[in-house]
Tab-separated table of C-alpha atoms and ligand atoms in Angstrom:
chain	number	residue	atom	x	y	z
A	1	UNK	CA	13.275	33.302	1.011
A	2	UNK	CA	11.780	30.380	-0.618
A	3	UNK	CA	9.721	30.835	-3.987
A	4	UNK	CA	6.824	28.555	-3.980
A	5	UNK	CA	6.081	27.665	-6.992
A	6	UNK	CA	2.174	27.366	-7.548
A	7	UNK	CA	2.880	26.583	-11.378
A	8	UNK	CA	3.909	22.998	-10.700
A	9	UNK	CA	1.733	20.102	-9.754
A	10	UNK	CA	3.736	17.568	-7.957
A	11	UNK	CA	2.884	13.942	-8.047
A	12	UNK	CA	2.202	14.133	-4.005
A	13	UNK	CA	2.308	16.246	-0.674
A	14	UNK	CA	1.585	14.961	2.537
A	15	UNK	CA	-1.427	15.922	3.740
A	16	UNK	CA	-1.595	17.968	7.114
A	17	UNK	CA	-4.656	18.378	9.118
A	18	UNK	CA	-3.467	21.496	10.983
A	19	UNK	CA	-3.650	19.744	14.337
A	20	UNK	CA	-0.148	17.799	14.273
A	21	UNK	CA	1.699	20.403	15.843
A	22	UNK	CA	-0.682	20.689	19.010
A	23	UNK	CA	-0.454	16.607	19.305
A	24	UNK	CA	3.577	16.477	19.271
A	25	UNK	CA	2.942	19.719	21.091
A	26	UNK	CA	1.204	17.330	24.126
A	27	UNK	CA	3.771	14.527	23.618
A	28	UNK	CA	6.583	16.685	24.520
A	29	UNK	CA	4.666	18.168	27.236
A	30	UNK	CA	4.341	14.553	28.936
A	31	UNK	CA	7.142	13.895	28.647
A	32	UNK	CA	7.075	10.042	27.245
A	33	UNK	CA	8.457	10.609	23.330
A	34	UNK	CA	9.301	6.666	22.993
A	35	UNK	CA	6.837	4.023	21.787
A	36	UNK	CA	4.058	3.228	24.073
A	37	UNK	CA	2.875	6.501	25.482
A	38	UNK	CA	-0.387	8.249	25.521
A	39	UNK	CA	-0.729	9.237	21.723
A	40	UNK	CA	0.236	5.317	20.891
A	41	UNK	CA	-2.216	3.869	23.137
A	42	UNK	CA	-4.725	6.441	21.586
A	43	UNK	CA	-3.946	5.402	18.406
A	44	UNK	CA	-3.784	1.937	18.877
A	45	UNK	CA	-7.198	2.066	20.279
A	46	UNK	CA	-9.087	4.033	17.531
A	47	UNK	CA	-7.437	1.905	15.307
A	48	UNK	CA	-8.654	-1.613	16.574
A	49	UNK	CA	-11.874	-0.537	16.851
A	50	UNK	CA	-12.120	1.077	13.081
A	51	UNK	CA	-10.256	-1.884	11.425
A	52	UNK	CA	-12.258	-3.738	13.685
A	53	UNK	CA	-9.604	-6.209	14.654
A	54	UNK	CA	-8.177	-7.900	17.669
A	55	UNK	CA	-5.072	-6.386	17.570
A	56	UNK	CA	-3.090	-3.400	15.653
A	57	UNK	CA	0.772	-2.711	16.614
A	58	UNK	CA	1.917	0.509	15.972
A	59	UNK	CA	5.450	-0.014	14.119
A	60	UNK	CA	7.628	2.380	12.429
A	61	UNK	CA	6.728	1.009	8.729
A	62	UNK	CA	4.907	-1.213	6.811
A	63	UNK	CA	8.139	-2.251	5.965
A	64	UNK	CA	8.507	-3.151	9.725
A	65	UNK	CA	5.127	-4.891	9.676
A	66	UNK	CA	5.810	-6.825	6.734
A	67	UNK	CA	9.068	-8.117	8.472
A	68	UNK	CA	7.360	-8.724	11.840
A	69	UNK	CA	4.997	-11.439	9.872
A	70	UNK	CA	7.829	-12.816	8.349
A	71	UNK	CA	9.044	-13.326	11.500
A	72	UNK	CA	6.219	-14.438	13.650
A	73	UNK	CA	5.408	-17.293	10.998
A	74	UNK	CA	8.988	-18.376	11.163
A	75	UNK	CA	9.194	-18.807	7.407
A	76	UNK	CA	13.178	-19.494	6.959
A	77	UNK	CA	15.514	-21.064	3.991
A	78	UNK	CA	13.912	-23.394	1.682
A	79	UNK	CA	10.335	-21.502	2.288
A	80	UNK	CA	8.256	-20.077	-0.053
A	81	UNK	CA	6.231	-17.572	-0.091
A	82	UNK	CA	3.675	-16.395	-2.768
A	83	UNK	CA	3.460	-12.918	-3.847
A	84	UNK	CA	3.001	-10.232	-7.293
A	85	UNK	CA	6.136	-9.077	-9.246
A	86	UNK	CA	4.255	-6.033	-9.106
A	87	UNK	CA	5.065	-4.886	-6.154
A	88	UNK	CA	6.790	-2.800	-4.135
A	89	UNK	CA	10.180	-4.062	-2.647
A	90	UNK	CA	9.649	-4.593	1.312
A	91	UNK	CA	7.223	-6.786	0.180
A	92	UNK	CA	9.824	-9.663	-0.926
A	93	UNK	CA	12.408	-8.339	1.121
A	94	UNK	CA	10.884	-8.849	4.632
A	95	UNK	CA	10.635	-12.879	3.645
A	96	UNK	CA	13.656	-13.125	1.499
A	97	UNK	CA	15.988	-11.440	4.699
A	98	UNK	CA	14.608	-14.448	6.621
A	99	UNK	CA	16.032	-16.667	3.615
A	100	UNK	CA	12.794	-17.688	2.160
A	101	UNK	CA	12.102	-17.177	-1.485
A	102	UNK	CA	9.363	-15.047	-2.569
A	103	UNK	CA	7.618	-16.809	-5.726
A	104	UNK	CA	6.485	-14.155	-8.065
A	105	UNK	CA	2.710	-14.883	-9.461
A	106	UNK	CA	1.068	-12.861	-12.430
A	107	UNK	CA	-1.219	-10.208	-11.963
A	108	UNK	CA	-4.947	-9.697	-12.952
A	109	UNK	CA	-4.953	-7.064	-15.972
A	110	UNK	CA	-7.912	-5.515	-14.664
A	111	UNK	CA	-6.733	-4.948	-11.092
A	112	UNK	CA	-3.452	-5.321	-11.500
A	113	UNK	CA	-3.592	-7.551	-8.294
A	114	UNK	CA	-2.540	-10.881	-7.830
A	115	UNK	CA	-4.296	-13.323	-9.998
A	116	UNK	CA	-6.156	-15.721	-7.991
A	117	UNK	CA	-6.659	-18.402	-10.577
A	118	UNK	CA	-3.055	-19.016	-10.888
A	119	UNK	CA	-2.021	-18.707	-7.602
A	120	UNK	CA	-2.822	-22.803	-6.777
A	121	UNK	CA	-0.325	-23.939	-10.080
A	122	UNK	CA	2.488	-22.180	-7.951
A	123	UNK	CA	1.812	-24.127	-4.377
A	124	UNK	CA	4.859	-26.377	-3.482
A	125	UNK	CA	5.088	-28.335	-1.062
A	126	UNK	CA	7.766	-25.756	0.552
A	127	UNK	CA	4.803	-23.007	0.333
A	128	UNK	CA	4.347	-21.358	4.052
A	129	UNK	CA	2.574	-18.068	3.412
A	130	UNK	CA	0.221	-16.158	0.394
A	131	UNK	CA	1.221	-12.423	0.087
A	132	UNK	CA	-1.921	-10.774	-1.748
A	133	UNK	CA	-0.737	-6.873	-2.629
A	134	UNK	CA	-3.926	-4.358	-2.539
A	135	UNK	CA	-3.005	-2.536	-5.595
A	136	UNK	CA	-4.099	1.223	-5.122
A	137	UNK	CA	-6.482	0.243	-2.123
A	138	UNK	CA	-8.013	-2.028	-4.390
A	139	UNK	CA	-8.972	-5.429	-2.905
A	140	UNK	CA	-7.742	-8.551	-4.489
A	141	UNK	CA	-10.249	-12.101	-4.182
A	142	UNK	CA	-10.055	-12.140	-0.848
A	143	UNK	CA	-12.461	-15.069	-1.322
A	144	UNK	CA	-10.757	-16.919	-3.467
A	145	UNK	CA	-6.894	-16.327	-2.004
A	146	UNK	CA	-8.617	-17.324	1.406
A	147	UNK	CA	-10.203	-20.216	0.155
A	148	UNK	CA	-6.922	-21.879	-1.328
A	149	UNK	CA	-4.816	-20.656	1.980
A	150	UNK	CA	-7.305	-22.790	3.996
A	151	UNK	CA	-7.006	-25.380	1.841
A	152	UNK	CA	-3.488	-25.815	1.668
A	153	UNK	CA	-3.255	-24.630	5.861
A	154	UNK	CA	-0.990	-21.509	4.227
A	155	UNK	CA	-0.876	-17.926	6.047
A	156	UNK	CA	-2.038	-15.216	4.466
A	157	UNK	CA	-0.867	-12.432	4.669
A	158	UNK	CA	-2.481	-8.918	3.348
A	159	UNK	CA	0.026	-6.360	2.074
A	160	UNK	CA	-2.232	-3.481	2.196
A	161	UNK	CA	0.612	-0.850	2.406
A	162	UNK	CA	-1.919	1.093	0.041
A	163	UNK	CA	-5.524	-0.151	1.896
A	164	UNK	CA	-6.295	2.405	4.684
A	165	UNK	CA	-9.927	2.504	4.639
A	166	UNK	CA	-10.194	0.738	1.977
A	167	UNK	CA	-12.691	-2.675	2.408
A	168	UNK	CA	-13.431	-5.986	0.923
A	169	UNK	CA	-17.348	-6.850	0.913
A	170	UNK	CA	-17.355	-4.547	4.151
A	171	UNK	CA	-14.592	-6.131	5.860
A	172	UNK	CA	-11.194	-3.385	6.027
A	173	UNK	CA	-8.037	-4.369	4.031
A	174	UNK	CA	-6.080	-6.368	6.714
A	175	UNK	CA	-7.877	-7.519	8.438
A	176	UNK	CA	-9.122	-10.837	6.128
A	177	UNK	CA	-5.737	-12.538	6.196
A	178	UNK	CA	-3.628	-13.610	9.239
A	179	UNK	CA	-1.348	-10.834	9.212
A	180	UNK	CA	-2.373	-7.353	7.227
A	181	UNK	CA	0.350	-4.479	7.362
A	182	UNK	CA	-0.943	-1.212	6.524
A	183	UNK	CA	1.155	1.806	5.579
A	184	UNK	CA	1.564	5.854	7.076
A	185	UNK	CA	4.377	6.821	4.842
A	186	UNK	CA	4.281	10.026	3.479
A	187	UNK	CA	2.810	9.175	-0.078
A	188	UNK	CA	-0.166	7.116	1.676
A	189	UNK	CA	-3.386	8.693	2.392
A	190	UNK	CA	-3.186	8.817	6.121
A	191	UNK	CA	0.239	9.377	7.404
A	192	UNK	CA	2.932	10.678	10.017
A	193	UNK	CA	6.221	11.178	8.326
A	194	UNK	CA	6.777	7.142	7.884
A	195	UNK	CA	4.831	4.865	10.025
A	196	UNK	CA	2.704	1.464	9.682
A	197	UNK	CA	0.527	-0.659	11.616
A	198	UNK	CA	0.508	-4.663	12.043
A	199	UNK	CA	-3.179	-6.234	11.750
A	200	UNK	CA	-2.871	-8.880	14.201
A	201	UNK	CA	-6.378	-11.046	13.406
A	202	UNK	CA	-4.699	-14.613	14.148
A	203	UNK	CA	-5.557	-14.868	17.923
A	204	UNK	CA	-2.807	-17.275	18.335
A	205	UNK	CA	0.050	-14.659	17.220
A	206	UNK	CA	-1.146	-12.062	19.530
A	207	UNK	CA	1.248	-12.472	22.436
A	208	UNK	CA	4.034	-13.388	20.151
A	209	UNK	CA	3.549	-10.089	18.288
A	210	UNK	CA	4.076	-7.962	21.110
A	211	UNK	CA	7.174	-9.715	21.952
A	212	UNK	CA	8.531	-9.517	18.877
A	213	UNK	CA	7.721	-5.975	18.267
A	214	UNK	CA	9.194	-5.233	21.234
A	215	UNK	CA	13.036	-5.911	20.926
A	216	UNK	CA	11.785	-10.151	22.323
A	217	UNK	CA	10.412	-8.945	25.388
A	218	UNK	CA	7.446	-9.309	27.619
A	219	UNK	CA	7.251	-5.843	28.393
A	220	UNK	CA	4.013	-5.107	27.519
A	221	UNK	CA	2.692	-8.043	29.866
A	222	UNK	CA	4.804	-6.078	32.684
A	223	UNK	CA	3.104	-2.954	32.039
A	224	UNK	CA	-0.246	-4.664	32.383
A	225	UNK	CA	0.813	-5.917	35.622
A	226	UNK	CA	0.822	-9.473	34.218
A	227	UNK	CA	4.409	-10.197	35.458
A	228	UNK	CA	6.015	-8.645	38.191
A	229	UNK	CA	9.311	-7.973	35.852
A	230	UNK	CA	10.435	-7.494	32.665
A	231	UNK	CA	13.217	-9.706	30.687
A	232	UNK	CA	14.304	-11.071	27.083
A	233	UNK	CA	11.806	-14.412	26.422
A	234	UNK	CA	12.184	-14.368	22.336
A	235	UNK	CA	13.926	-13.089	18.979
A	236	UNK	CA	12.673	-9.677	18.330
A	237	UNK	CA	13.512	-5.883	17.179
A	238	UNK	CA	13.131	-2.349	17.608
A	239	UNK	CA	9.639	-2.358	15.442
A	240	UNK	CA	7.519	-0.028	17.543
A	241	UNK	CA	6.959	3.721	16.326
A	242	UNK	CA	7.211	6.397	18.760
A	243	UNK	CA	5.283	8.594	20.374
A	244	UNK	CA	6.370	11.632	18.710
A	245	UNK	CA	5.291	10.007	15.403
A	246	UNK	CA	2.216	8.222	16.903
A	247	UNK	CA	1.062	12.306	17.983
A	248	UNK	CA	1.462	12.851	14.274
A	249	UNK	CA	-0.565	10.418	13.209
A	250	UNK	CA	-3.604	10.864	16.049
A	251	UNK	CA	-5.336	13.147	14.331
A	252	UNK	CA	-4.837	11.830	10.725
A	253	UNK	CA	-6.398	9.124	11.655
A	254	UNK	CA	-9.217	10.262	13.345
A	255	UNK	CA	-10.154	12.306	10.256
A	256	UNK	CA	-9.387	9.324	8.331
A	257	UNK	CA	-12.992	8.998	6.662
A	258	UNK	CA	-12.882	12.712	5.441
A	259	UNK	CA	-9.522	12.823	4.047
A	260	UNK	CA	-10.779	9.278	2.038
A	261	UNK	CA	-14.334	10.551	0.654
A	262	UNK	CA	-12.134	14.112	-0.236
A	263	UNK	CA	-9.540	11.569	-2.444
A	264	UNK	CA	-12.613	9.756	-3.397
A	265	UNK	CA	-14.036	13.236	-5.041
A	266	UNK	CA	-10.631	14.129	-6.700
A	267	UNK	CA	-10.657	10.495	-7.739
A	268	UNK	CA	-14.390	10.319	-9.353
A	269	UNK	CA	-13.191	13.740	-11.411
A	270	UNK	CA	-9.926	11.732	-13.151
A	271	UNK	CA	-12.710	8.951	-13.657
A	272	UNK	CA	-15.427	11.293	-15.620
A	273	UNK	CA	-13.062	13.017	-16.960
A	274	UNK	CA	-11.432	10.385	-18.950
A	275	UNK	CA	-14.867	8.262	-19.525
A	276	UNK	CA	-14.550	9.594	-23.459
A	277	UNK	CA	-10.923	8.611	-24.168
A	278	UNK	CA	-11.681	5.294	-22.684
A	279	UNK	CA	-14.721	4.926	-25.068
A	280	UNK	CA	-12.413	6.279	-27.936
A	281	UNK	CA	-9.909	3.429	-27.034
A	282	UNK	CA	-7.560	5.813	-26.112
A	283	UNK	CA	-6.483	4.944	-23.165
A	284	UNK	CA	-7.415	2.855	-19.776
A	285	UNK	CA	-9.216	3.611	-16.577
A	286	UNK	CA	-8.650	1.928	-13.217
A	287	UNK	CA	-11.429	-0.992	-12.728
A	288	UNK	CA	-13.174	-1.632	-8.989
A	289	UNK	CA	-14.438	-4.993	-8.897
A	290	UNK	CA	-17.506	-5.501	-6.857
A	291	UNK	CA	-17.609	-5.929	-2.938
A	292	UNK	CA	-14.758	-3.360	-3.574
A	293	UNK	CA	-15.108	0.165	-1.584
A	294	UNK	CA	-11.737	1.430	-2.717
A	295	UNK	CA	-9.815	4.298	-0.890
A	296	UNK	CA	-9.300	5.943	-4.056
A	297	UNK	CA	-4.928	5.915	-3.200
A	298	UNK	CA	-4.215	6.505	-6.477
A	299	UNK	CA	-5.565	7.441	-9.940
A	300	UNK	CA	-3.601	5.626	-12.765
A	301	UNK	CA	-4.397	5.189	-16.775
A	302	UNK	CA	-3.476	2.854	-18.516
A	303	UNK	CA	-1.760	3.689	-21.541
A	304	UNK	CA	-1.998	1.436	-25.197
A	305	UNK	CA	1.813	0.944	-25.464
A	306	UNK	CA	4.916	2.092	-23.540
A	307	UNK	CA	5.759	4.794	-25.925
A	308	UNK	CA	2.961	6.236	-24.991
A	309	UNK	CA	3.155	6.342	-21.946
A	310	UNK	CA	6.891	7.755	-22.130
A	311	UNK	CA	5.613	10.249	-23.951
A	312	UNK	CA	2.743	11.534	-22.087
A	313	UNK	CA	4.639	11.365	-18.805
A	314	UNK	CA	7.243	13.578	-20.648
A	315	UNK	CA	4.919	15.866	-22.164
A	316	UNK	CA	2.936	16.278	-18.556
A	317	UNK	CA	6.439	17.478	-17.471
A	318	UNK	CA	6.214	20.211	-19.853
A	319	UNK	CA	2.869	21.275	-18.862
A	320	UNK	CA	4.407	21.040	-15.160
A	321	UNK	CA	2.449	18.472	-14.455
A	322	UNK	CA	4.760	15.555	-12.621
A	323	UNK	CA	3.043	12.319	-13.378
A	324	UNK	CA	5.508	8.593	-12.473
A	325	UNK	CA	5.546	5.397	-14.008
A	326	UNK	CA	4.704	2.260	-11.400
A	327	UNK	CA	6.359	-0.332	-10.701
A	328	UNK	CA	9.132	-1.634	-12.466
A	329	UNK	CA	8.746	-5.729	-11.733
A	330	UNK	CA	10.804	-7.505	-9.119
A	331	UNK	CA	11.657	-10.153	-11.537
A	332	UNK	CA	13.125	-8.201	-13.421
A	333	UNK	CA	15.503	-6.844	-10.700
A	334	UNK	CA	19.141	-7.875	-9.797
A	335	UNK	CA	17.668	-9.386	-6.302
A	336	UNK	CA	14.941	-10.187	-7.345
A	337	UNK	CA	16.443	-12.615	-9.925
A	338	UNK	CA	18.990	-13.484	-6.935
A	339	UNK	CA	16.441	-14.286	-4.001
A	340	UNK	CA	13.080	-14.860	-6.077
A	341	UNK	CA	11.432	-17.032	-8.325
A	342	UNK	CA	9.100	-16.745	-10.773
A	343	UNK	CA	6.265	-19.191	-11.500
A	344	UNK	CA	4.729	-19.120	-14.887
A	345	UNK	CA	4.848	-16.296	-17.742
A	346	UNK	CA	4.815	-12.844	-15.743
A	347	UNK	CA	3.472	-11.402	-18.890
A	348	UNK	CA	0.528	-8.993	-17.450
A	349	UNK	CA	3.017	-7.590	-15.053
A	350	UNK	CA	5.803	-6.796	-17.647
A	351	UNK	CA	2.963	-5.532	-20.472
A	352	UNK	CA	1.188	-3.168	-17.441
A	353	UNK	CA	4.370	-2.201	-15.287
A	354	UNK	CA	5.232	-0.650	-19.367
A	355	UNK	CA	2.078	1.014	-19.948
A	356	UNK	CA	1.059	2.536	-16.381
A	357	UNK	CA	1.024	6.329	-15.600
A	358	UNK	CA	0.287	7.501	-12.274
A	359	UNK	CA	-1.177	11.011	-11.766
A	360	UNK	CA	-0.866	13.591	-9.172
A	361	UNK	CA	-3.218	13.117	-6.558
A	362	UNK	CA	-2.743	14.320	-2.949
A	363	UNK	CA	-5.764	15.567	-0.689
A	364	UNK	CA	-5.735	19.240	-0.719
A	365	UNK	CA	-5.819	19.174	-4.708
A	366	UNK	CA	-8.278	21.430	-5.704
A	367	UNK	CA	-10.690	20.612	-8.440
A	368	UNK	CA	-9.171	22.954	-10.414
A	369	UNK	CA	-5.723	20.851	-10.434
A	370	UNK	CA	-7.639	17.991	-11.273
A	371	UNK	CA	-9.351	19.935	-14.429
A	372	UNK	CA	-5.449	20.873	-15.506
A	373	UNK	CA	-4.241	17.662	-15.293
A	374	UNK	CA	-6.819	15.597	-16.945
A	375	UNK	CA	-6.815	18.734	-20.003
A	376	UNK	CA	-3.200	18.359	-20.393
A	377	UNK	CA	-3.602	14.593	-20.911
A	378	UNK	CA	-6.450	15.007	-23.241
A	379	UNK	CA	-4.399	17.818	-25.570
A	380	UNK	CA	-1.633	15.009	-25.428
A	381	UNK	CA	-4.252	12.391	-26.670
A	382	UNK	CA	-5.379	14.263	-29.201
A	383	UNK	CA	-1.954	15.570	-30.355
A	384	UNK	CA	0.249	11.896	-30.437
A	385	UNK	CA	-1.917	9.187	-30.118
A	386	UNK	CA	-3.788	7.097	-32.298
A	387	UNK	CA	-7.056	5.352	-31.597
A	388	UNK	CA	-5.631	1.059	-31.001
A	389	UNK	CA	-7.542	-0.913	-33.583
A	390	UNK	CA	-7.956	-3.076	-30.623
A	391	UNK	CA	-9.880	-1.783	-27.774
A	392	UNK	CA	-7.050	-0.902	-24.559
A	393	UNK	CA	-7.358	-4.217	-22.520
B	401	LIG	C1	2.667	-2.350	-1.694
B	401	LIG	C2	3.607	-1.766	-0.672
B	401	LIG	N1	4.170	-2.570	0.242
B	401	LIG	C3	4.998	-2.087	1.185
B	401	LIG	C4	5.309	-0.750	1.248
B	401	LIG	C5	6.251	-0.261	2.304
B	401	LIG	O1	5.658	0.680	3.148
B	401	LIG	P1	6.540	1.578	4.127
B	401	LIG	O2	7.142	2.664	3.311
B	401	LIG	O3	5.559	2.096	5.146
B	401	LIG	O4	7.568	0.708	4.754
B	401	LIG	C6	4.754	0.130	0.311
B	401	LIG	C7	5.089	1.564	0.339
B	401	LIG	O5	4.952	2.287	-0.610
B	401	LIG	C8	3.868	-0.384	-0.678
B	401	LIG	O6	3.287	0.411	-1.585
């Protein structure tokens, strides 16, 4: 027998609506488990219309999604392609497997997102694509990234792995760019297992996206009746998620706005509940620009120095509490030094990637979890640390 232990607060569970079992349940029943069956066409659907957007392709990752764009802008060696450090690692790797280099840009110490203002010092004339990363479903200047893509006739393309729900003066995180791929893996706030979804808004990649999606061929079109047979017409992969995975995710995502406002009220209690060690320069909370309606992903602090952060993460462990440093910089990796590039002083990234602490936060935490957590970081505080002369930037 298993011994659950209801001591520990992990830094994330999947959340479960109840109703997963039914849907795979159904799939089974009809008897179509591959991509493209009922539950993906369902799914497809309800997403278009609530990302409001042309086009969303079910895929098995955002991983996959990532490496579709790659693919349908044809960005190849001697490319580049504009991203954060601070990142997760599919981004780069989807555009550095094609043999372009990713070109790591600072990051905004506020939002920890790509800094807009230096983006335009690292444009080359090799530059094919803009890879904005939604920090915690936070939106980076869409404006401004937008703006300077145009400009320079780039494609931009919204990593918003972390953006389900999540909007940018109204409009839904990836759906501003070209390309947007979105995330269902198990740590994201609307998931089946591992999953992701490509944001098609470029009308002109439409057809090609299908294609591609679909190991390069026009099957899709042959379903619709638009040929009268199927056959190989381009380069392509196995990208599509199944059916099985696509029942998981049905109803996840059609309770999609109550599983966000539920994060958003574990979220707001982390936020008031630090307020005073902020003010005492103790620490850092998360900042939402304006025209930002986060999805509230993730509730991180921001810590004065690395030390301690080391040793609140460590003394969290001892209160059973299992909070995770984020991320450690892709410059500073063995590929990333191999395949990337890095433009400027990465300086935010290094100084934040050393001071960040991620806390548990899953939907299904009670308020009561939340009140644990946020007291065992406050006896920490008041125990080790020492107000900075210098407010925490
Ligand atoms: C910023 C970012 N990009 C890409 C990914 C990859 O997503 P997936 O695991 O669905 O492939 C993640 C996943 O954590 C992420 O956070």
């Amino acid at each position: 027998m298993r011994i659950l232990d209801t001591t520990h607060i992990p830094f994330n569970r999947p959340y479960v609506t109840g109703r997963e079992l039914d849907a795979i349940a159904e799939a089974v029943s009809q008897a179509h488990l591959s991509a493209g069956g009922s539950f993906s066409n369902r799914c497809r659907a309800l997403l278009e219309e609530v990302l409001n957007c042309p086009m969303a392709l079910l895929v098995h990752s955002c991983t996959a999604a990532l490496e579709l764009s790659a693919l349908l802008l044809e960005v190849g060696p001697g490319d580049e392609v504009i991203m954060p450090s601070y990142t997760f690692v599919t981004t780069a790797t989807a555009f550095a497997l094609r043999g372009a280099t990713p070109v790591f840009v600072d990051i905004r110490p506020d939002t920890l997102n790509l800094n807009e203002n230096l983006v335009e010092s690292a444009i080359t004339e090799r530059t094919r694509a803009i890879v904005p990363v939604h920090y915690a479903g936070v939106a980076c200047d869409m404006s401004a990234l937008a703006q300077l893509a145009d400009a320079y006739s780039l494609a931009l393309v919204e990593d918003a792995a972390q953006g389900m729900c999540a909007t940018y003066n109204g409009q839904p995180l990836g759906t501003v760019g070209a390309l947007g791929a979105i995330s269902f893996h198990e740590t994201k706030n609307v998931t089946c297992g591992h999953g992701g979804v490509l944001v098609v808004n470029d009308e002109q990649l439409m057809t090609r996206a299908e294609v591609l999606s679909d190991k390069g061929t026009n099957r899709s079109s042959f379903f619709r009746g638009q040929v009268d047979k199927y056959t190989w017409t381009d380069v392509g992969s196995a990208y599509a998620l199944s059916d099985l995975a696509a029942a998981f995710l049905w109803p996840q995502l059609q309770e999609s706005a109550s599983i966000t406002e539920n994060r958003r009220q574990l979220w707001n209690e982390y936020h008031s509940g630090f307020a005073d060690a902020e003010r005492e320069g103790l620490l850092r909370r998360p900042v939402i620009p304006d025209g930002c309606d986060h999805n509230a992903h993730m509730y991180y602090l921001i810590m004065p120095d690395r030390a301690a952060r080391d040793r609140l993460i460590a003394e969290l462990e001892q209160a059973r509490i299992n909070a995770v440093f984020h991320y450690i910089p892709l410059h500073s990796s063995p590929a990333g030094r191999r395949y990337g590039r890095t433009h400027a002083s990465l300086a935010v990234t290094d100084d934040m990637s050393d001071r960040l602490v991620r806390l548990p936060m899953w939907n299904g935490m009670t308020p009561a979890l939340i009140d644990r957590v946020i007291d065992a970081v406050v006896k920490t505080l008041g125990r080790s640390l020492r107000p900075m002369s210098v407010p925490v930037r």
